[in-house]
Amino acid sequence: MSKDNLVEINNVSFGYNKRPVLKGINMAIPRGRVVAIMGGSGCGKTTLLRLIGGQIKPQQGEVRVAGQVVHELDREELYKMRRRMGMLFQFGALFTDMSVFDNVAFQMREHTDLPEAVIRDLVLLKLHAVGLRGARDLMPSELSGGMARRVALARAVALDPMLIMYDEPFAGLDPISLGVIGNLIRRLNDALGVTSIVVTHDVHESLQIVDYVYFVSEGVIVAHGTPEEMRQSAKPFVHQFVHGEMDGPVPFHYAGEDYGADLGLGHV
Amino acid sequence: MFERMTGGLRGIGHTAIDGVWRIGYASRFFLLTLFKSGISFRRFGLTIKEIYFSGVLSLIIIVVSGLFVGMVLGLQGYETLQKYGSEQALGVMVALTLTRELGPVVSALLFASRAGSAITAEIGLMKATEQITAMEMMAIDPISRVVAPRFWAGVISMPLLAAMFSAVGVFGGYLVGVVMIGVDEGAFWSQMQAAVDFRQDILNGIIKSVVFGVAVTAIALFEGYDAPPTAEGVSHATTRTVVTSSLAVLALDLVLTAFMFRG
Ligand SMILES: Nc1ncnc2c1ncn2[C@@H]1O[C@H](COP(=O)(O)OP(=O)(O)OP(=O)(O)O)[C@@H](O)[C@H]1O
Ligand SMILES: [Mg+2]
């Protein structure tokens, strides 16, 4: 366990209803960095975030956040840890009975004694950062998919957490918002010293903003490295993914098995 | 043959175990809700908001039904009492029937289908759209923040709605009996005042409606919280809320009546 890693995932296996999804994953997320987790649909990226947040327990191995083994925490300790985590859910998960403003203000009101005037300023600041200050009075049902995602992002960072997990932050965004949100993730990270985990399909955008990339396929990590290494990588899987080729040198589902065995699940 | 028999037995055993397990799970949920009720009272605004949703929005259906039921009671009661020449007791009959039985029971049944189903659907959808998980990830306990205020709102609304139902019902009986049929107005009210006992009739009626409020709201909340996070799961849960809580109200009514009005 290195002090420099905020999150460490050690040999974690997990499956829903006995069907294995993750098979011995090892991963390290250094403090203050932006790390991307990429992989095909259904490969278990959201599941990984759930494990880090302590929503589910690994069947084998352990997840450590700030040195603590997540699945060994009791409820109170887990809640204490979660107060310092922000999570952007893949489908937004905005509270449908509250306005955009109240959604972002929710945690501030629940967890702090800040006066309403201060909360107002903070909420408007967060909404301004995602370009939706003018939408504060709308209800979630009145938002477009991309707008909802940006509100959810503002809500995830409302309390300036130490760890932010973004599940598909770029899905459903137009090219302009996509660039803005990408920059926002990067800036939040650098300005506040946050550690960020970005789960995404968007290779092009994420390779520009992240420090490190993990590729997951068939429940194992098939490749990892800096964006530059990934761009240069000769590994067929990575090449295929980075360049978005339909027919890679190795057919997609075959590739996973091969590399899984190849890498021996160990080192990372 | 033997295989088939044991298979059947095993099936019965499974169903029984599932049933018991579910009751245990529901009881635990109920106790947790009680245990985590602090916020509902410390921040009473949260509960008030839910009283508005489940209580105030049920008002119309309660008032309209109460009026109809009271009017029917007036008609039927007059028919029967008149045979024995005691139509002046109509006020007593209407008032007792409403405060003791129909007020609490019918308003609870209406509450189950109006507010109970809405609570289940709302909680179920919150779960299906990960709002409950999101709250947990924000280190906010959904039981104390979402479930408990709705529970207490139901428990507080129910007796008020039942009282409203009975009051409007008595007025309906008065409309039909006194205004339309012509029963003596003085006798209608004075006999009612003399015969309806606060402790025996009104208080017991209130106790009943509080118990029904607890049962209906707890069932609605549990079904919502336990619903599979899919459209189908939520719709099944909503149906179950109405069926289970209506049956629970009728069964509890029998038990409570047996205890309250034996003598
Ligand atoms: N609650 C659940 N119950 C059962 N199986 C599940 C559940 N959630 C996910 N799965 C299964 O686990 C696998 C991984 O799911 P996960 O949501 O982690 O994928 P993902 O990598 O996030 O995919 P996507 O990119 O499409 O969001 C999938 O095959 C899915 O079918
Ligand atoms: Mg996902």
XYZ file of C-alpha atoms and ligand atoms in Angstrom:
563
model
C 0.000 0.000 0.000
C 1.537 3.202 -1.107
C 0.584 6.491 0.536
C 0.446 8.124 -2.870
C -2.519 6.083 -3.989
C -5.912 7.319 -2.895
C -7.631 4.231 -4.237
C -6.161 0.772 -4.534
C -7.971 -2.194 -5.932
C -6.243 -5.428 -5.033
C -7.133 -8.639 -6.811
C -10.845 -7.907 -6.734
C -13.368 -10.352 -8.121
C -17.073 -9.765 -8.256
C -20.117 -11.257 -9.931
C -23.856 -10.663 -9.843
C -25.764 -13.868 -9.086
C -22.655 -16.021 -9.478
C -22.011 -14.740 -12.996
C -18.503 -13.327 -12.762
C -18.107 -9.749 -13.966
C -14.706 -8.792 -12.579
C -11.993 -11.410 -12.301
C -9.035 -10.359 -10.229
C -8.711 -6.662 -10.981
C -5.697 -4.686 -9.771
C -5.681 -0.953 -10.066
C -4.091 2.037 -8.408
C -5.432 5.577 -8.529
C -2.747 8.048 -7.436
C -3.741 11.117 -5.453
C -4.410 14.233 -7.460
C -4.637 12.443 -10.787
C -7.348 11.902 -13.337
C -7.584 8.237 -14.216
C -9.819 6.836 -16.926
C -11.374 3.401 -16.936
C -12.365 2.332 -20.403
C -13.858 -0.739 -21.887
C -16.753 -2.051 -23.859
C -20.343 -1.877 -22.737
C -21.144 -4.281 -19.930
C -17.542 -5.021 -19.034
C -18.045 -3.951 -15.430
C -16.966 -0.310 -15.245
C -19.974 0.852 -13.259
C -19.553 -2.203 -11.058
C -16.010 -1.070 -10.275
C -17.284 2.329 -9.145
C -19.919 0.637 -6.999
C -17.177 -1.359 -5.333
C -15.149 1.763 -4.619
C -18.207 3.503 -3.167
C -18.973 0.514 -0.959
C -22.392 -0.179 -2.471
C -21.378 -3.775 -3.093
C -18.777 -6.004 -1.489
C -16.080 -7.794 -3.464
C -16.302 -11.577 -3.390
C -12.550 -11.704 -3.306
C -9.815 -9.144 -2.774
C -10.208 -5.680 -1.328
C -10.725 -2.075 -2.286
C -8.846 0.515 -0.268
C -9.757 4.164 -0.196
C -7.357 6.437 1.679
C -5.875 3.334 3.255
C -9.147 1.939 4.597
C -10.564 -1.345 3.348
C -13.992 -0.297 2.124
C -15.919 -3.498 2.772
C -14.670 -3.703 6.353
C -16.029 -0.296 7.337
C -19.153 -0.177 9.456
C -22.035 1.956 8.320
C -20.937 5.069 10.146
C -17.371 4.917 8.861
C -18.628 4.202 5.366
C -20.886 7.254 5.480
C -18.010 9.321 6.771
C -15.898 8.192 3.832
C -18.699 8.832 1.351
C -19.038 12.406 2.531
C -15.695 12.988 0.898
C -16.658 11.257 -2.341
C -18.666 12.679 -5.182
C -20.321 10.468 -7.711
C -21.829 11.248 -11.063
C -24.276 8.463 -11.827
C -24.467 7.028 -15.297
C -28.140 7.972 -15.562
C -27.925 11.167 -13.549
C -30.081 10.014 -10.635
C -31.278 13.561 -10.027
C -33.934 13.893 -7.344
C -37.063 14.231 -9.433
C -39.079 16.012 -6.760
C -36.622 18.902 -6.461
C -35.601 21.729 -8.741
C -32.144 21.905 -10.279
C -31.127 24.386 -7.597
C -32.343 22.185 -4.748
C -30.615 19.162 -6.240
C -27.254 20.884 -6.129
C -27.994 22.438 -2.728
C -29.155 19.128 -1.269
C -25.914 17.940 0.303
C -24.978 21.418 1.499
C -28.275 21.667 3.351
C -28.043 18.131 4.741
C -24.412 18.136 5.770
C -23.531 21.727 6.632
C -24.970 24.581 8.661
C -24.175 27.138 5.995
C -26.639 30.026 5.838
C -29.006 29.938 2.876
C -27.336 32.996 1.300
C -23.975 31.222 1.196
C -25.563 28.062 -0.164
C -27.175 30.140 -2.884
C -23.839 31.566 -3.949
C -22.154 28.172 -3.901
C -24.925 26.522 -5.902
C -24.880 29.267 -8.518
C -21.116 28.918 -8.743
C -21.386 25.188 -9.416
C -24.211 25.653 -11.885
C -22.313 28.406 -13.638
C -19.357 26.060 -14.089
C -21.539 23.621 -16.029
C -23.253 26.431 -17.922
C -26.670 25.991 -16.349
C -27.006 28.910 -13.976
C -30.077 30.002 -15.917
C -31.740 26.614 -15.504
C -31.769 26.693 -11.711
C -35.546 26.788 -11.385
C -36.285 23.961 -13.811
C -37.358 20.546 -12.597
C -35.333 17.498 -13.715
C -38.178 16.387 -15.984
C -37.778 19.639 -17.916
C -34.106 19.024 -18.731
C -32.617 17.387 -21.784
C -30.405 14.341 -21.281
C -27.194 16.327 -21.590
C -28.452 19.090 -19.301
C -29.440 16.545 -16.643
C -25.977 15.059 -16.862
C -24.381 18.456 -16.309
C -26.633 19.173 -13.324
C -25.692 15.777 -11.916
C -22.064 16.742 -12.393
C -22.574 20.005 -10.520
C -24.256 18.048 -7.748
C -21.453 15.480 -7.591
C -18.877 18.179 -6.906
C -21.128 20.251 -4.631
C -19.211 19.601 -1.426
C -15.717 19.703 -2.977
C -14.985 16.020 -2.369
C -11.514 14.484 -2.295
C -12.488 11.766 -4.775
C -14.867 12.254 -7.671
C -16.149 9.342 -9.699
C -17.657 10.186 -13.046
C -19.682 7.447 -14.703
C -19.900 8.373 -18.386
C -19.649 12.160 -17.986
C -19.571 12.663 -21.747
C -22.590 10.631 -22.760
C -25.220 12.688 -24.535
C -23.214 15.903 -24.738
C -22.774 18.022 -27.830
C -19.168 18.652 -28.943
C -19.021 22.050 -27.256
C -20.304 20.956 -23.858
C -18.150 17.888 -24.190
C -15.023 20.002 -24.419
C -16.211 22.255 -21.594
C -17.003 19.345 -19.292
C -13.706 17.666 -20.116
C -11.871 20.831 -19.188
C -13.985 21.225 -16.100
C -13.031 17.776 -14.861
C -9.390 18.572 -15.448
C -9.594 22.010 -13.826
C -11.486 20.796 -10.774
C -8.825 18.233 -10.350
C -5.901 20.603 -10.624
C -7.381 23.535 -8.736
C -8.747 21.623 -5.763
C -6.273 18.757 -5.623
C -9.066 16.274 -6.181
C -8.549 12.746 -7.417
C -10.827 11.764 -10.269
C -11.922 8.513 -11.825
C -13.564 8.860 -15.203
C -15.445 5.925 -16.652
C -16.020 6.494 -20.314
C -16.361 5.231 -23.837
C -15.129 8.482 -25.254
C -11.527 7.688 -26.085
C -10.828 10.839 -28.023
C -11.952 13.283 -25.311
C -10.651 11.353 -22.358
C -7.177 10.736 -23.770
C -6.818 14.517 -23.884
C -7.634 15.165 -20.251
C -6.566 12.147 -18.230
C -3.203 11.184 -16.731
C -3.597 7.458 -16.885
C -5.827 4.897 -18.550
C -6.982 1.400 -17.647
C -8.591 -0.784 -20.271
C -10.979 -3.415 -18.945
C -12.263 -6.292 -20.985
C -13.927 -9.553 -20.031
C -13.400 -8.842 -16.361
C -9.666 -8.227 -16.453
C -7.396 -5.310 -17.158
C -5.993 -5.803 -20.607
C -3.816 -2.721 -20.791
C -2.905 0.381 -18.876
C -0.630 3.345 -19.261
C -0.460 7.037 -19.985
C -2.518 8.407 -22.868
C 0.652 8.741 -24.919
C 1.573 5.111 -24.369
C -1.939 4.088 -25.263
C -1.873 6.063 -28.511
C 1.402 4.436 -29.446
C 0.437 1.027 -28.200
C 0.790 -1.801 -30.619
C -1.467 -4.048 -28.613
C -4.267 -4.948 -30.960
C -6.974 -4.450 -28.379
C -5.800 -0.969 -27.436
C -5.173 -0.009 -31.018
C -8.620 -1.114 -31.979
C -10.251 0.690 -29.089
C -8.290 3.934 -29.400
C -8.860 4.178 -33.084
C -12.387 2.908 -32.925
C -11.931 0.294 -35.602
C -14.783 -2.052 -36.237
C -12.604 -4.967 -37.255
C -9.471 -5.057 -35.246
C -6.732 -7.558 -35.801
C -8.400 -9.517 -33.027
C -12.150 -9.886 -32.812
C -13.420 -8.025 -29.783
C -14.629 -10.843 -27.527
C -11.787 -13.112 -28.450
C -9.247 -10.458 -27.536
C -10.363 -10.321 -23.936
C -9.785 -13.966 -23.234
C -6.435 -13.990 -24.897
C -5.070 -11.002 -23.008
C -6.608 -12.040 -19.755
C -4.638 -15.233 -19.865
C -1.667 -13.401 -21.287
C -1.308 -10.839 -18.552
C -1.828 -13.356 -15.784
C -4.002 -10.848 -13.921
C -1.191 -9.969 -11.642
C 1.093 -7.085 -11.970
C -0.428 -3.600 -12.533
C -44.472 -40.299 -7.684
C -42.374 -39.851 -4.586
C -40.368 -37.246 -6.458
C -43.520 -35.319 -7.285
C -44.718 -35.383 -3.691
C -41.477 -34.177 -2.194
C -41.260 -31.600 -4.942
C -44.640 -30.268 -3.940
C -43.715 -30.277 -0.271
C -40.493 -28.527 -1.028
C -42.430 -25.902 -2.943
C -44.711 -25.311 0.035
C -41.709 -25.131 2.335
C -40.037 -22.602 0.084
C -43.123 -20.427 -0.086
C -43.485 -20.548 3.690
C -39.849 -19.673 4.280
C -40.029 -16.842 1.755
C -43.146 -15.544 3.427
C -41.641 -15.637 6.900
C -38.436 -14.103 5.635
C -40.357 -11.284 4.022
C -42.358 -10.606 7.165
C -39.121 -10.475 9.121
C -37.611 -8.168 6.555
C -40.681 -5.919 6.646
C -40.631 -5.804 10.450
C -37.004 -4.853 10.430
C -37.742 -2.110 7.919
C -40.594 -0.867 10.102
C -38.434 -0.800 13.231
C -35.643 0.984 11.378
C -38.145 3.590 10.227
C -39.287 4.193 13.806
C -35.736 4.219 15.047
C -34.655 6.761 12.443
C -37.564 9.144 12.871
C -35.551 11.907 14.518
C -35.307 14.043 11.388
C -39.052 13.852 10.728
C -39.659 15.799 13.918
C -36.528 17.887 14.149
C -37.144 19.150 10.646
C -40.904 19.032 10.736
C -41.078 20.864 7.426
C -40.169 17.614 5.676
C -43.136 15.871 7.272
C -45.454 18.806 6.562
C -44.561 18.580 2.888
C -45.513 14.901 2.837
C -48.711 15.607 4.783
C -49.567 17.951 1.975
C -48.939 15.273 -0.647
C -50.656 12.342 0.982
C -53.150 14.084 3.248
C -54.292 17.272 1.606
C -54.451 15.761 -1.858
C -56.663 12.959 -0.491
C -59.102 15.504 0.947
C -61.355 15.767 -2.090
C -61.957 12.053 -2.466
C -62.491 11.725 1.300
C -64.998 14.577 1.473
C -66.962 13.482 -1.570
C -67.087 9.836 -0.467
C -68.014 10.856 3.071
C -70.913 12.879 1.781
C -72.235 10.012 -0.339
C -71.811 7.417 2.375
C -73.570 9.672 4.883
C -76.456 10.236 2.490
C -76.852 6.527 1.841
C -76.783 5.893 5.587
C -79.526 8.489 5.971
C -81.709 6.735 3.402
C -81.126 3.196 4.567
C -81.289 4.103 8.249
C -84.558 5.899 7.793
C -86.044 2.919 5.963
C -85.188 0.564 8.808
C -85.833 2.813 11.796
C -89.181 3.972 10.467
C -90.494 0.387 10.637
C -90.038 0.530 14.408
C -91.277 4.080 14.665
C -87.949 5.352 15.888
C -86.843 7.446 12.928
C -85.764 10.168 15.384
C -82.822 7.961 16.286
C -81.528 8.450 12.746
C -78.913 10.967 13.908
C -77.567 8.516 16.482
C -77.428 5.700 14.002
C -75.634 7.719 11.354
C -73.157 9.216 13.815
C -72.293 5.926 15.530
C -71.914 4.011 12.301
C -69.564 6.675 10.981
C -67.389 7.346 14.026
C -67.043 3.721 15.043
C -66.760 1.966 11.707
C -67.231 3.585 8.373
C -65.224 6.728 9.056
C -61.970 5.005 9.972
C -62.402 1.999 7.663
C -63.620 3.599 4.455
C -61.242 6.540 4.727
C -58.368 4.102 5.305
C -59.370 2.127 2.221
C -59.551 5.320 0.195
C -56.252 6.472 1.645
C -54.650 3.159 0.658
C -55.690 3.518 -2.952
C -55.108 7.258 -3.235
C -52.023 7.972 -1.115
C -50.649 4.464 -0.456
C -50.304 3.600 -4.113
C -48.719 6.990 -4.805
C -46.164 6.470 -2.032
C -45.224 3.018 -3.342
C -44.877 4.245 -6.893
C -42.809 7.236 -5.836
C -40.388 5.290 -3.650
C -40.187 2.483 -6.203
C -39.323 4.919 -8.978
C -36.797 6.701 -6.797
C -35.141 3.342 -6.347
C -35.366 2.382 -10.010
C -33.762 5.667 -11.079
C -30.966 5.265 -8.515
C -32.092 8.273 -6.475
C -32.041 6.170 -3.318
C -28.536 4.918 -4.117
C -27.435 8.455 -4.931
C -28.637 9.553 -1.520
C -26.744 6.737 0.154
C -23.632 7.685 -1.791
C -24.050 11.219 -0.425
C -23.953 9.729 3.067
C -27.588 10.584 3.677
C -29.749 7.816 5.059
C -32.767 7.400 2.772
C -34.758 5.751 5.553
C -34.559 8.789 7.768
C -34.690 11.345 4.959
C -37.249 9.803 2.600
C -39.116 7.007 4.364
C -39.668 8.274 7.913
C -41.212 11.659 7.010
C -43.670 9.910 4.701
C -44.508 7.445 7.429
C -45.298 10.076 10.029
C -47.182 12.142 7.485
C -49.441 9.144 6.863
C -49.894 8.464 10.567
C -50.822 12.100 11.212
C -53.061 12.496 8.152
C -55.124 9.360 8.623
C -57.089 10.309 11.779
C -57.668 13.809 10.440
C -59.024 12.393 7.197
C -61.200 9.912 9.070
C -62.600 12.702 11.250
C -63.278 14.735 8.141
C -65.013 11.751 6.564
C -67.244 11.239 9.597
C -68.108 14.914 9.908
C -69.074 15.221 6.265
C -70.919 11.908 6.518
C -73.024 13.160 9.418
C -73.821 16.211 7.367
C -74.847 13.959 4.447
C -77.129 12.007 6.765
C -78.608 15.273 7.958
C -79.227 16.433 4.398
C -81.113 13.302 3.481
C -82.833 12.621 6.814
C -83.794 16.113 7.946
C -83.789 18.313 4.875
C -85.168 15.841 2.321
C -87.231 13.321 4.271
C -88.251 15.598 7.116
C -87.062 13.895 10.310
C -87.324 16.289 13.264
C -84.202 18.404 13.315
C -84.092 18.923 17.077
C -84.384 15.204 17.760
C -81.786 14.357 15.121
C -79.094 16.447 16.787
C -80.031 16.169 20.444
C -80.283 12.383 20.415
C -76.997 12.231 18.603
C -75.316 14.408 21.227
C -76.791 12.379 24.048
C -75.888 8.973 22.655
C -72.419 9.448 21.190
C -69.852 8.962 23.918
C -66.492 10.649 23.565
C -64.378 7.842 24.975
C -66.340 4.877 23.761
C -67.063 6.106 20.253
C -64.948 9.053 19.170
C -61.708 8.093 20.878
C -61.955 4.484 19.762
C -62.586 5.678 16.228
C -59.477 7.829 16.401
C -57.413 4.938 17.757
C -58.625 2.786 14.889
C -57.693 5.335 12.275
C -54.226 5.829 13.782
C -53.646 2.077 13.635
C -54.885 1.980 10.037
C -52.650 4.916 9.191
C -49.620 3.061 10.556
C -50.536 -0.112 8.675
C -51.327 1.461 5.314
C -48.332 3.801 5.254
C -45.879 1.186 6.490
C -47.056 -1.314 3.875
C -46.913 1.297 1.111
C -43.403 2.360 2.060
C -42.126 -1.173 2.386
C -43.570 -2.270 -0.944
C -41.973 0.724 -2.638
C -38.623 0.208 -0.977
C -38.647 -3.501 -1.714
C -39.850 -3.227 -5.314
C -37.571 -4.598 -8.035
C -36.083 -1.535 -9.760
C -37.998 -1.943 -13.008
C -41.218 -0.527 -14.426
C -42.851 -3.909 -14.004
C -41.605 -4.304 -10.447
C -42.962 -0.908 -9.437
C -46.353 -1.558 -11.001
C -46.670 -4.927 -9.216
C -45.637 -3.330 -5.954
C -48.281 -0.622 -6.354
C -50.987 -3.209 -6.849
C -49.744 -5.181 -3.874
C -49.862 -2.082 -1.698
C -53.542 -1.539 -2.412
C -54.482 -5.188 -1.948
C -52.371 -5.885 1.133
C -53.153 -2.685 2.949
C -56.894 -2.954 2.262
C -56.916 -6.484 3.655
C -54.825 -5.364 6.602
C -57.275 -2.567 7.364
C -60.263 -4.923 7.315
C -58.530 -7.556 9.422
C -57.256 -5.018 11.944
C -60.725 -3.524 12.121
C -62.170 -6.864 13.165
C -59.547 -7.298 15.874
C -59.864 -3.750 17.187
C -63.654 -3.847 17.149
C -63.629 -7.095 19.085
C -61.512 -5.476 21.779
C -63.243 -2.105 21.879
C -66.939 -2.815 21.670
C -67.385 -6.144 23.416
C -69.271 -4.932 26.413
N -27.761 -5.106 -10.500
C -27.323 -6.037 -11.356
N -27.771 -7.303 -11.258
C -27.322 -8.274 -12.087
N -26.415 -8.068 -13.055
C -25.927 -6.819 -13.213
C -26.349 -5.748 -12.371
N -25.697 -4.637 -12.745
C -24.903 -4.991 -13.763
N -25.026 -6.302 -14.064
C -24.279 -7.045 -15.085
O -22.910 -6.858 -14.811
C -22.185 -6.597 -15.996
C -21.382 -5.326 -15.830
O -22.275 -4.251 -15.646
P -21.773 -2.745 -15.527
O -22.986 -1.907 -15.311
O -20.714 -2.657 -14.512
O -21.195 -2.494 -16.982
P -20.533 -1.174 -17.585
O -19.137 -1.493 -17.897
O -20.788 -0.017 -16.692
O -21.344 -1.026 -18.932
P -21.820 0.312 -19.678
O -20.634 0.868 -20.348
O -22.825 -0.185 -20.667
O -22.404 1.192 -18.639
C -23.193 -6.537 -17.117
O -23.065 -7.712 -17.865
C -24.541 -6.499 -16.458
O -25.413 -7.330 -17.163
Mg -21.926 1.607 -16.731
